[in-house]
Tab-separated table of C-alpha atoms and ligand atoms in Angstrom:
chain	number	residue	atom	x	y	z
A	1	MET	CA	104.060	148.477	139.341
A	2	PRO	CA	102.197	146.910	136.417
A	3	SER	CA	98.433	146.744	136.649
A	4	ALA	CA	96.729	143.639	138.073
A	5	ARG	CA	95.643	142.772	134.528
A	6	ALA	CA	99.175	143.066	133.142
A	7	LYS	CA	100.437	140.973	136.071
A	8	SER	CA	98.029	138.146	135.294
A	9	LEU	CA	98.922	138.322	131.587
A	10	LEU	CA	102.575	137.837	132.559
A	11	ALA	CA	102.030	134.654	134.615
A	12	ASP	CA	103.110	132.448	131.705
A	13	TYR	CA	106.235	134.587	131.122
A	14	ARG	CA	107.243	134.272	134.783
A	15	ASP	CA	106.483	130.523	134.988
A	16	LYS	CA	108.900	129.768	132.145
A	17	ARG	CA	111.876	131.559	133.720
A	18	ASP	CA	114.190	131.254	136.719
A	19	PHE	CA	115.094	134.855	137.564
A	20	SER	CA	117.932	133.748	139.819
A	21	ARG	CA	119.631	132.495	136.636
A	22	THR	CA	118.493	134.660	133.715
A	23	GLY	CA	119.161	138.380	133.399
A	24	GLU	CA	115.836	138.948	131.667
A	25	PRO	CA	113.537	141.508	133.350
A	26	LYS	CA	111.011	140.317	135.918
A	27	GLY	CA	108.534	142.889	134.695
A	28	SER	CA	108.326	144.935	137.855
A	29	ARG	CA	108.767	148.281	136.192
A	30	LYS	CA	106.169	150.072	134.138
A	31	ARG	CA	106.891	152.115	131.039
A	32	ALA	CA	103.944	154.223	130.065
A	33	THR	CA	104.858	154.498	126.393
A	34	GLY	CA	101.526	153.260	125.078
A	35	ASN	CA	102.562	152.354	121.556
A	36	LEU	CA	106.004	150.826	121.685
A	37	PHE	CA	107.138	148.147	119.276
A	38	VAL	CA	110.358	146.208	119.380
A	39	VAL	CA	111.984	143.429	117.378
A	40	GLN	CA	114.583	141.236	119.057
A	41	LYS	CA	116.821	139.007	116.987
A	42	HIS	CA	117.172	135.868	119.075
A	43	ASP	CA	119.805	133.229	118.406
A	44	ALA	CA	118.155	130.436	120.411
A	45	SER	CA	117.953	126.764	119.320
A	46	HIS	CA	116.671	128.239	116.040
A	47	LEU	CA	117.442	131.810	114.995
A	48	HIS	CA	114.277	133.934	114.886
A	49	TYR	CA	113.029	137.480	115.287
A	50	ASP	CA	110.700	138.244	118.215
A	51	PHE	CA	108.175	140.851	117.134
A	52	ARG	CA	106.479	142.656	120.047
A	53	LEU	CA	103.695	145.236	120.211
A	54	GLU	CA	102.720	147.134	123.362
A	55	LEU	CA	99.074	146.495	124.204
A	56	ASP	CA	97.178	146.037	127.456
A	57	GLY	CA	100.215	146.964	129.580
A	58	VAL	CA	102.345	144.139	128.148
A	59	LEU	CA	104.226	143.283	124.952
A	60	LYS	CA	102.123	140.996	122.745
A	61	SER	CA	104.683	138.724	121.093
A	62	TRP	CA	105.245	136.631	117.969
A	63	ALA	CA	108.311	134.631	116.962
A	64	VAL	CA	108.964	135.301	113.280
A	65	THR	CA	111.034	132.365	112.071
A	66	LYS	CA	112.558	133.968	108.973
A	67	GLY	CA	112.264	137.580	110.106
A	68	PRO	CA	110.118	140.308	108.545
A	69	SER	CA	110.081	140.868	104.782
A	70	ALA	CA	109.510	144.220	103.071
A	71	ASP	CA	108.144	142.281	100.079
A	72	PRO	CA	104.303	142.074	100.371
A	73	SER	CA	104.319	138.726	98.529
A	74	GLU	CA	106.549	137.148	101.199
A	75	LYS	CA	104.233	136.243	104.051
A	76	ARG	CA	106.257	135.321	107.115
A	77	LEU	CA	105.145	132.750	109.680
A	78	ALA	CA	104.740	134.436	113.086
A	79	VAL	CA	104.044	132.073	115.980
A	80	ARG	CA	102.319	133.789	118.878
A	81	THR	CA	104.294	133.450	122.119
A	82	GLU	CA	103.671	134.468	125.715
A	83	ASP	CA	103.108	138.129	126.616
A	84	HIS	CA	106.327	139.813	127.760
A	85	PRO	CA	106.744	142.648	130.290
A	86	LEU	CA	107.208	146.187	128.974
A	87	ASP	CA	110.760	146.386	130.302
A	88	TYR	CA	111.694	143.503	128.002
A	89	ALA	CA	111.864	146.206	125.310
A	90	ASP	CA	115.208	147.256	126.832
A	91	PHE	CA	116.678	143.768	127.024
A	92	GLU	CA	119.763	142.935	125.008
A	93	GLY	CA	122.231	140.303	126.136
A	94	THR	CA	122.467	136.584	126.659
A	95	ILE	CA	120.144	134.065	128.275
A	96	PRO	CA	122.296	131.426	129.993
A	97	GLU	CA	122.705	127.863	128.757
A	98	GLY	CA	120.009	125.536	130.091
A	99	GLU	CA	117.485	128.335	130.630
A	100	TYR	CA	114.326	128.951	128.590
A	101	GLY	CA	115.285	130.642	125.303
A	102	ALA	CA	119.025	130.227	125.969
A	103	GLY	CA	121.089	132.275	123.509
A	104	THR	CA	121.867	135.812	122.388
A	105	VAL	CA	119.221	138.557	122.143
A	106	MET	CA	119.775	141.691	120.015
A	107	LEU	CA	117.572	144.793	119.896
A	108	TRP	CA	117.103	144.696	116.140
A	109	ASP	CA	114.451	147.407	115.839
A	110	VAL	CA	112.657	149.792	118.184
A	111	GLY	CA	109.967	152.363	117.480
A	112	THR	CA	106.274	153.086	117.761
A	113	TRP	CA	103.204	151.456	116.229
A	114	THR	CA	99.788	152.853	115.350
A	115	PRO	CA	96.949	150.339	115.120
A	116	ASP	CA	94.442	150.578	112.303
A	117	GLY	CA	91.166	150.355	114.229
A	118	ASP	CA	90.662	148.726	117.637
A	119	PRO	CA	93.756	146.560	118.312
A	120	ALA	CA	92.060	144.478	121.053
A	121	LYS	CA	89.342	143.502	118.551
A	122	GLY	CA	91.933	142.830	115.864
A	123	LEU	CA	93.915	140.545	118.148
A	124	LYS	CA	90.757	138.605	118.976
A	125	SER	CA	89.417	138.367	115.436
A	126	GLY	CA	92.817	137.462	114.000
A	127	LYS	CA	93.517	140.474	111.793
A	128	LEU	CA	95.685	143.206	113.182
A	129	ALA	CA	96.660	146.008	110.787
A	130	PHE	CA	99.042	148.772	111.840
A	131	THR	CA	101.650	151.302	110.835
A	132	LEU	CA	105.208	150.994	112.130
A	133	ASP	CA	107.620	153.841	112.675
A	134	GLY	CA	110.809	151.999	113.483
A	135	GLN	CA	114.393	152.456	112.379
A	136	ARG	CA	114.095	149.458	110.031
A	137	MET	CA	110.429	148.448	109.831
A	138	LYS	CA	108.240	151.227	108.458
A	139	GLY	CA	104.827	151.789	106.905
A	140	GLY	CA	101.794	149.502	106.826
A	141	TRP	CA	101.929	145.924	108.081
A	142	ALA	CA	99.407	143.270	109.085
A	143	LEU	CA	99.333	140.203	111.300
A	144	VAL	CA	96.776	137.652	110.137
A	145	ARG	CA	95.932	134.504	112.096
A	146	MET	CA	95.817	131.203	110.200
A	147	ARG	CA	92.772	129.011	110.711
A	148	GLY	CA	92.484	125.475	111.983
A	149	ARG	CA	95.688	125.217	113.954
A	150	LYS	CA	96.126	124.368	117.591
A	151	ASP	CA	99.026	126.772	118.034
A	152	GLU	CA	98.515	130.394	117.249
A	153	ASN	CA	100.142	130.628	113.868
A	154	TRP	CA	99.917	134.048	112.278
A	155	LEU	CA	101.400	135.582	109.138
A	156	LEU	CA	103.299	138.866	109.219
A	157	VAL	CA	102.758	140.693	105.937
A	158	LYS	CA	103.972	144.001	104.520
A	159	GLU	CA	101.234	146.178	103.026
A	160	ARG	CA	101.818	147.717	99.607
A	161	ASP	CA	103.044	151.270	100.195
A	162	ASP	CA	106.155	153.429	99.723
A	163	HIS	CA	108.093	151.266	102.183
A	164	ALA	CA	107.346	148.003	100.352
A	165	ARG	CA	110.168	146.428	98.300
A	166	ASP	CA	110.218	143.826	95.525
A	167	SER	CA	113.006	141.897	97.136
A	168	ASN	CA	113.636	141.708	100.818
A	169	SER	CA	116.668	143.536	102.100
A	170	LEU	CA	115.102	144.270	105.476
A	171	THR	CA	116.987	141.624	107.435
A	172	LYS	CA	120.379	142.548	105.950
A	173	PRO	CA	121.401	144.904	108.805
A	174	LYS	CA	123.334	142.763	111.297
A	175	THR	CA	123.788	145.151	114.212
A	176	SER	CA	121.763	146.330	117.189
A	177	VAL	CA	119.813	149.578	116.728
A	178	THR	CA	120.606	150.584	120.306
A	179	SER	CA	124.179	149.397	120.930
A	180	GLY	CA	125.530	148.986	117.392
A	181	ARG	CA	126.852	145.547	118.360
A	182	SER	CA	126.837	142.361	116.285
A	183	MET	CA	125.389	139.126	117.692
A	184	ALA	CA	128.950	137.917	118.375
A	185	ALA	CA	129.827	141.149	120.228
A	186	ILE	CA	126.686	140.844	122.369
A	187	ALA	CA	127.499	137.204	123.100
A	188	ARG	CA	131.014	138.211	124.199
A	189	GLY	CA	129.609	141.003	126.360
A	190	ASP	CA	131.520	143.726	124.475
A	191	ALA	CA	130.771	147.347	125.360
A	192	SER	CA	128.207	149.308	123.379
A	193	ARG	CA	129.515	150.840	120.154
A	194	LYS	CA	127.082	153.742	120.367
A	195	PRO	CA	127.130	156.562	122.946
A	196	ALA	CA	124.611	156.063	125.762
A	197	SER	CA	122.790	159.222	124.624
A	198	GLY	CA	121.759	157.332	121.479
A	199	LYS	CA	119.286	155.415	123.605
A	200	GLY	CA	117.571	158.622	124.684
A	201	SER	CA	116.256	159.253	121.198
A	202	ARG	CA	113.751	156.466	121.697
A	203	PRO	CA	110.185	157.447	122.396
A	204	GLY	CA	109.172	156.798	125.963
A	205	ASP	CA	112.663	156.645	127.373
A	206	ASP	CA	113.262	158.799	130.393
B	1	LIG	MN1	112.623	134.319	121.156
């Protein structure tokens, strides 16, 4: 079971959802990965990319409206959203019509993250720098909180390194990193296009 702290952090997540209707995880399982990151492409009322970092026993989450850019000059708005349970990192499928976040969810990237300095302090002070080792997002990145807003608006920015690009091609891949499916195939409930063993290559999977 998740720790008492993680449980209290997930109160908002649970309040927003009716688990008799949505197939999203309740957050009862614990994955002791420690440094998981996941990006879920989410075709809700507005298409966005949910960027999540494992911290404090939960997935700290931001909705990135336009998706990440490998171009350091393209700062992408990332609106902080409620903490999600660790088992959300395995969720790909559809959230039913009429439910919170209704629409298709794709596992667009999965990997590990390494914070630069103390991540709890960074989250509080509004500057979180880290290195990503995903299948699509790699190298140095930063999340920087904007001042003077009621909502938690952050910017997701690529650092200048070998993984930076002048023009953004990062969001060109249109299939799931775990199932190989397109958004349409996920919405239809088609079978995975990748062998189940492909999932086992992910860090922290048992
Ligand atoms: Mn979302």
